């Protein structure tokens, strides 16, 4: 069974940095597009950044130039480096893979992690 586990969240002061990790487990052969989403209280979930299998990246406008998404294929891990954090970045952050192929040939769709809290406050 494929699982995604996020880590790296926490409390940081405005202007600070955090690096979130999203590690996939479960005899994985290939992870397709992986995205980071966030949801703040009383707000809709928002796509923050995504990275495709060939490394193409996309960002929501509010994080461009501050956040960087990357992946380590050997570790089946996707990272979100967040710099120059602002109070409005406070949210619960989730990673999700649109498709995950296992070594046994099974293809899973819309795999989500449990999330990690990021709080930016002085």
Coordinates of N, CA, C and O in Angstrom, one line a residue:
X1 N 0.9 -1.2 0.0 CA 0.0 0.0 0.0 C 0.9 1.2 0.0 O 1.8 1.3 0.8
X2 N 0.6 2.2 -0.9 CA 1.4 3.4 -1.0 C 0.9 4.4 0.0 O -0.3 4.6 0.2
X3 N 1.9 5.0 0.7 CA 1.6 6.1 1.6 C 2.5 7.3 1.4 O 3.7 7.1 1.0
X4 N 2.0 8.4 1.7 CA 2.8 9.7 1.7 C 2.8 10.2 3.1 O 1.7 10.3 3.7
X5 N 4.0 10.6 3.6 CA 4.1 11.1 4.9 C 4.8 12.4 4.9 O 6.0 12.5 4.4
X6 N 4.2 13.5 5.4 CA 4.8 14.8 5.4 C 5.5 15.0 6.7 O 5.1 14.5 7.8
X7 N 6.5 15.8 6.7 CA 7.2 16.3 7.9 C 7.8 17.6 7.7 O 7.9 18.1 6.5
X8 N 8.3 18.2 8.8 CA 9.0 19.5 8.6 C 8.2 20.7 9.0 O 8.8 21.8 9.0
X9 N 7.0 20.6 9.3 CA 6.2 21.7 9.7 C 6.6 22.2 11.1 O 7.4 21.6 11.8
X10 N 6.0 23.4 11.5 CA 6.3 23.9 12.8 C 6.0 25.4 12.9 O 5.3 25.9 12.0
X11 N 6.5 26.0 13.9 CA 6.3 27.4 14.2 C 7.6 28.2 13.8 O 8.7 27.8 14.2
X12 N 7.4 29.2 13.0 CA 8.5 30.0 12.5 C 8.1 31.5 12.5 O 7.0 31.8 12.3
X13 N 9.1 32.3 12.8 CA 8.9 33.8 12.7 C 8.8 34.3 11.3 O 9.3 33.7 10.4
X14 N 8.1 35.4 11.1 CA 8.0 36.0 9.8 C 9.4 36.2 9.2 O 10.3 36.7 10.0
X15 N 9.6 35.9 8.0 CA 10.9 36.0 7.4 C 11.8 34.8 7.5 O 12.8 34.7 6.8
X16 N 11.3 33.8 8.3 CA 12.1 32.6 8.4 C 11.8 31.6 7.3 O 11.1 31.8 6.4
X17 N 12.4 30.4 7.5 CA 12.4 29.3 6.5 C 12.0 28.0 7.2 O 12.3 27.7 8.3
X18 N 11.4 27.2 6.4 CA 11.1 25.8 6.7 C 11.2 24.9 5.5 O 11.0 25.4 4.3
X19 N 11.6 23.7 5.7 CA 11.6 22.7 4.5 C 10.7 21.6 4.9 O 10.9 20.9 5.8
X20 N 9.6 21.4 4.1 CA 8.7 20.3 4.2 C 9.2 19.1 3.4 O 9.7 19.3 2.3
X21 N 9.0 18.0 3.9 CA 9.3 16.7 3.2 C 8.0 15.9 3.0 O 7.2 15.9 3.9
X22 N 8.0 15.2 1.9 CA 6.9 14.3 1.6 C 7.5 13.0 1.1 O 8.0 12.9 0.0
X23 N 7.5 12.0 1.9 CA 8.2 10.8 1.6 C 7.1 9.7 1.3 O 6.2 9.5 2.1
X24 N 7.4 9.1 0.2 CA 6.5 8.0 -0.2 C 7.1 6.6 0.2 O 8.3 6.4 0.1
X25 N 6.2 5.8 0.6 CA 6.6 4.4 0.9 C 5.7 3.4 0.3 O 4.5 3.7 0.0
X26 N 6.2 2.2 0.1 CA 5.3 1.1 -0.4 C 5.7 0.5 -1.7 O 4.9 0.3 -2.6
X27 N 7.0 0.2 -1.8 CA 7.5 -0.6 -3.0 C 7.2 0.2 -4.3 O 6.5 -0.3 -5.2
X28 N 7.6 1.4 -4.3 CA 7.3 2.3 -5.4 C 8.2 2.2 -6.6 O 9.4 2.1 -6.4
X29 N 7.6 2.2 -7.8 CA 8.4 2.3 -9.0 C 8.5 3.7 -9.6 O 9.6 4.1 -10.0
X30 N 7.4 4.4 -9.5 CA 7.4 5.7 -10.1 C 6.3 6.5 -9.5 O 5.2 6.1 -9.3
X31 N 6.6 7.8 -9.2 CA 5.6 8.7 -8.7 C 5.4 9.8 -9.8 O 6.4 10.4 -10.2
X32 N 4.2 10.0 -10.2 CA 4.0 11.0 -11.2 C 4.0 12.4 -10.6 O 4.7 12.7 -9.7
X33 N 3.1 13.3 -11.1 CA 3.1 14.6 -10.6 C 2.8 14.7 -9.1 O 1.8 14.1 -8.6
X34 N 3.6 15.4 -8.3 CA 3.4 15.5 -6.9 C 3.2 17.0 -6.6 O 3.9 17.8 -7.1
X35 N 2.3 17.3 -5.8 CA 1.9 18.6 -5.5 C 1.8 18.9 -4.0 O 1.6 18.0 -3.2
X36 N 2.0 20.1 -3.6 CA 1.8 20.6 -2.2 C 0.6 21.5 -2.3 O 0.5 22.4 -3.1
X37 N -0.3 21.2 -1.3 CA -1.5 22.0 -1.1 C -1.5 22.6 0.3 O -0.8 22.1 1.1
X38 N -2.3 23.6 0.5 CA -2.4 24.1 1.9 C -3.8 24.6 2.1 O -4.5 24.9 1.2
X39 N -4.2 24.5 3.3 CA -5.5 25.0 3.7 C -5.5 25.7 5.0 O -5.0 25.1 6.0
X40 N -5.9 26.9 5.0 CA -5.9 27.7 6.2 C -7.4 27.7 6.8 O -8.3 27.4 6.0
X41 N -7.5 27.9 8.1 CA -8.9 27.9 8.7 C -9.9 28.8 7.9 O -9.5 29.9 7.6
X42 N -11.0 28.2 7.6 CA -12.1 29.0 6.9 C -11.7 29.4 5.5 O -12.4 30.3 5.0
X43 N -10.7 28.8 4.9 CA -10.4 29.1 3.6 C -10.4 27.8 2.8 O -10.2 26.7 3.3
X44 N -10.5 28.0 1.4 CA -10.4 26.8 0.6 C -9.0 26.3 0.4 O -8.1 27.0 0.5
X45 N -8.9 25.0 0.2 CA -7.6 24.4 -0.1 C -7.0 25.0 -1.4 O -7.7 25.2 -2.3
X46 N -5.7 25.2 -1.3 CA -5.0 25.9 -2.4 C -3.9 25.1 -2.9 O -3.1 24.6 -2.1
X47 N -3.7 25.0 -4.2 CA -2.5 24.4 -4.8 C -1.4 25.3 -4.6 O -1.4 26.5 -5.2
X48 N -0.3 24.9 -4.0 CA 0.9 25.8 -3.7 C 1.9 25.6 -4.8 O 2.4 26.5 -5.4
X49 N 2.3 24.3 -5.1 CA 3.3 24.0 -6.0 C 3.2 22.6 -6.5 O 2.6 21.8 -5.8
X50 N 3.7 22.3 -7.7 CA 3.7 21.0 -8.2 C 5.0 20.7 -9.0 O 5.6 21.6 -9.5
X51 N 5.3 19.4 -9.1 CA 6.5 19.0 -9.9 C 6.1 17.8 -10.6 O 5.6 16.8 -10.1
X52 N 6.4 17.8 -11.9 CA 6.0 16.6 -12.8 C 7.2 15.6 -12.8 O 8.2 15.8 -12.3
X53 N 6.9 14.5 -13.5 CA 7.9 13.4 -13.6 C 9.2 13.9 -14.3 O 10.3 13.4 -14.0
X54 N 9.0 14.9 -15.2 CA 10.2 15.4 -15.9 C 10.8 16.6 -15.3 O 11.6 17.3 -15.9
X55 N 10.3 16.9 -14.1 CA 10.9 18.0 -13.4 C 10.3 19.4 -13.6 O 10.8 20.4 -13.0
X56 N 9.3 19.5 -14.4 CA 8.6 20.8 -14.6 C 7.9 21.2 -13.3 O 7.3 20.4 -12.7
X57 N 8.1 22.5 -12.9 CA 7.5 23.0 -11.7 C 6.5 24.1 -12.0 O 6.6 24.8 -12.9
X58 N 5.5 24.2 -11.1 CA 4.5 25.3 -11.1 C 4.3 25.8 -9.7 O 4.4 25.0 -8.8
X59 N 4.0 27.0 -9.6 CA 3.8 27.7 -8.3 C 2.6 28.6 -8.4 O 2.3 29.2 -9.4
X60 N 1.9 28.7 -7.3 CA 0.9 29.7 -7.2 C 1.6 31.1 -7.0 O 2.7 31.1 -6.5
X61 N 1.0 32.1 -7.5 CA 1.6 33.4 -7.6 C 2.2 33.9 -6.3 O 3.2 34.6 -6.2
X62 N 1.4 33.7 -5.2 CA 1.8 34.3 -3.9 C 3.1 33.7 -3.4 O 3.7 34.2 -2.4
X63 N 3.6 32.5 -3.9 CA 4.8 31.9 -3.3 C 6.0 31.9 -4.3 O 7.1 31.5 -4.0
X64 N 5.7 32.4 -5.5 CA 6.8 32.4 -6.5 C 8.0 33.3 -6.0 O 7.8 34.4 -5.5
X65 N 9.1 32.7 -6.2 CA 10.3 33.4 -5.7 C 10.7 33.2 -4.2 O 11.7 33.5 -3.8
X66 N 9.7 32.6 -3.5 CA 10.0 32.3 -2.1 C 10.0 30.8 -1.8 O 10.8 30.3 -0.9
X67 N 9.2 30.0 -2.5 CA 9.1 28.6 -2.3 C 9.8 27.8 -3.5 O 9.7 28.3 -4.6
X68 N 10.4 26.7 -3.2 CA 10.9 25.9 -4.2 C 10.6 24.4 -4.0 O 10.8 23.9 -2.9
X69 N 10.0 23.8 -5.0 CA 9.6 22.4 -4.9 C 10.7 21.6 -5.6 O 11.2 22.0 -6.7
X70 N 11.1 20.4 -5.1 CA 12.1 19.6 -5.7 C 11.8 18.2 -5.3 O 11.0 17.9 -4.4
X71 N 12.5 17.2 -6.0 CA 12.3 15.8 -5.7 C 13.6 15.1 -5.7 O 14.6 15.4 -6.4
X72 N 13.7 14.1 -4.8 CA 14.8 13.1 -4.8 C 14.3 11.8 -5.2 O 13.6 11.1 -4.3
X73 N 14.5 11.4 -6.4 CA 13.9 10.1 -6.8 C 14.4 8.9 -6.1 O 13.7 7.9 -5.8
X74 N 15.7 9.0 -5.7 CA 16.3 7.8 -5.0 C 15.6 7.6 -3.6 O 15.6 6.5 -3.1
X75 N 15.2 8.7 -3.0 CA 14.5 8.6 -1.7 C 13.0 8.7 -1.8 O 12.3 8.6 -0.8
X76 N 12.5 8.7 -3.0 CA 11.0 8.9 -3.2 C 10.5 10.0 -2.3 O 9.4 9.8 -1.6
X77 N 11.1 11.1 -2.4 CA 10.8 12.2 -1.5 C 10.7 13.5 -2.3 O 11.5 13.8 -3.2
X78 N 9.7 14.3 -2.0 CA 9.5 15.6 -2.6 C 9.6 16.6 -1.5 O 9.1 16.4 -0.4
X79 N 10.3 17.7 -1.8 CA 10.5 18.7 -0.8 C 9.8 20.0 -1.2 O 9.7 20.3 -2.3
X80 N 9.5 20.8 -0.2 CA 9.1 22.2 -0.4 C 9.9 23.1 0.5 O 9.7 23.1 1.7
X81 N 10.8 23.8 -0.1 CA 11.6 24.8 0.6 C 10.9 26.1 0.7 O 10.6 26.6 -0.4
X82 N 10.6 26.6 1.9 CA 9.8 27.8 2.0 C 10.7 28.8 2.7 O 11.1 28.7 3.9
X83 N 11.0 29.9 2.0 CA 11.8 31.0 2.5 C 10.9 32.3 2.6 O 9.8 32.3 2.0
X84 N 11.4 33.2 3.4 CA 10.7 34.5 3.5 C 9.3 34.3 3.9 O 8.3 34.9 3.3
X85 N 9.0 33.4 4.9 CA 7.7 33.1 5.2 C 6.9 34.3 5.8 O 7.5 35.1 6.5
X86 N 5.6 34.3 5.5 CA 4.7 35.4 5.9 C 3.6 34.8 6.8 O 3.3 33.6 6.7
X87 N 3.0 35.6 7.6 CA 1.9 35.1 8.4 C 0.8 34.5 7.6 O 0.1 33.5 8.0
X88 N 0.6 35.0 6.4 CA -0.5 34.5 5.5 C -0.1 33.1 4.9 O -0.9 32.5 4.2
X89 N 1.1 32.6 5.1 CA 1.5 31.3 4.7 C 1.0 30.2 5.8 O 1.2 29.0 5.5
X90 N 0.5 30.7 6.9 CA 0.1 29.8 7.9 C -1.1 28.9 7.4 O -2.1 29.5 6.9
X91 N -0.9 27.6 7.5 CA -1.9 26.7 7.0 C -1.5 25.3 7.3 O -0.3 25.0 7.7
X92 N -2.4 24.4 7.0 CA -2.0 22.9 7.1 C -1.6 22.6 5.7 O -2.3 22.8 4.7
X93 N -0.4 22.0 5.5 CA 0.2 21.7 4.2 C 0.1 20.2 4.0 O 0.5 19.4 4.8
X94 N -0.4 19.8 2.8 CA -0.5 18.4 2.4 C 0.2 18.2 1.1 O 0.3 19.1 0.2
X95 N 0.8 17.0 0.9 CA 1.3 16.6 -0.4 C 0.4 15.6 -1.0 O -0.3 14.8 -0.2
X96 N 0.4 15.5 -2.3 CA -0.4 14.6 -3.0 C 0.2 14.2 -4.3 O 0.8 15.0 -4.9
X97 N 0.1 12.9 -4.6 CA 0.6 12.4 -5.9 C -0.6 12.1 -6.8 O -1.5 11.4 -6.3
X98 N -0.6 12.5 -8.0 CA -1.8 12.2 -8.8 C -1.8 10.7 -9.2 O -2.9 10.1 -9.4
X99 N -0.6 10.1 -9.4 CA -0.5 8.7 -9.7 C 0.7 8.1 -9.1 O 1.8 8.8 -9.2
X100 N 0.7 6.9 -8.6 CA 1.8 6.2 -8.1 C 1.8 4.8 -8.6 O 0.9 4.1 -8.5
X101 N 2.9 4.4 -9.3 CA 3.1 3.1 -9.8 C 4.0 2.3 -8.9 O 5.1 2.7 -8.5
X102 N 3.5 1.1 -8.5 CA 4.3 0.2 -7.7 C 5.1 -0.8 -8.5 O 4.8 -0.9 -9.7
X103 N 6.0 -1.4 -7.9 CA 6.9 -2.4 -8.5 C 6.0 -3.6 -9.1 O 6.4 -4.2 -10.0
X104 N 4.9 -3.9 -8.4 CA 4.1 -5.0 -8.9 C 3.1 -4.6 -10.0 O 2.3 -5.4 -10.5
X105 N 3.2 -3.3 -10.5 CA 2.5 -2.8 -11.6 C 1.1 -2.2 -11.3 O 0.3 -1.9 -12.1
X106 N 0.9 -2.1 -10.0 CA -0.4 -1.4 -9.6 C -0.3 0.1 -9.7 O 0.8 0.7 -9.3
X107 N -1.3 0.7 -10.1 CA -1.3 2.2 -10.3 C -2.4 2.8 -9.3 O -3.5 2.4 -9.4
X108 N -1.9 3.6 -8.4 CA -2.8 4.2 -7.5 C -3.0 5.7 -7.9 O -2.1 6.3 -8.4
X109 N -4.2 6.2 -7.7 CA -4.6 7.5 -8.1 C -4.9 8.4 -6.8 O -5.4 7.9 -5.8
X110 N -4.5 9.7 -6.9 CA -4.9 10.7 -5.9 C -4.5 10.2 -4.5 O -5.3 10.0 -3.6
X111 N -3.2 10.0 -4.3 CA -2.7 9.6 -3.0 C -2.3 10.8 -2.2 O -1.5 11.7 -2.7
X112 N -2.8 10.9 -1.0 CA -2.6 12.1 -0.1 C -1.9 11.7 1.2 O -2.1 10.6 1.7
X113 N -1.2 12.6 1.7 CA -0.6 12.5 3.0 C -1.5 13.0 4.0 O -2.6 13.6 3.7
X114 N -1.1 12.9 5.3 CA -1.9 13.3 6.4 C -1.7 14.8 6.7 O -2.6 15.4 7.5
X115 N -0.7 15.4 6.2 CA -0.5 16.9 6.4 C 0.4 17.2 7.5 O 0.7 16.4 8.4
X116 N 0.9 18.5 7.5 CA 1.7 19.0 8.5 C 1.4 20.5 8.7 O 1.2 21.2 7.7
X117 N 1.4 21.0 9.9 CA 1.0 22.3 10.2 C 2.2 23.3 10.1 O 3.3 23.0 10.6
X118 N 2.0 24.4 9.4 CA 3.0 25.4 9.3 C 2.3 26.7 9.9 O 1.3 27.1 9.5
X119 N 3.0 27.3 10.9 CA 2.5 28.5 11.6 C 3.6 29.5 11.5 O 4.7 29.3 12.0
X120 N 3.3 30.7 10.9 CA 4.2 31.8 10.8 C 3.7 32.9 11.7 O 2.7 33.6 11.4
X121 N 4.4 33.1 12.8 CA 4.0 34.1 13.8 C 5.1 34.6 14.6 O 6.1 33.8 14.9
X122 N 5.1 35.9 15.0 CA 6.1 36.4 15.9 C 5.6 36.2 17.4 O 6.4 36.6 18.3

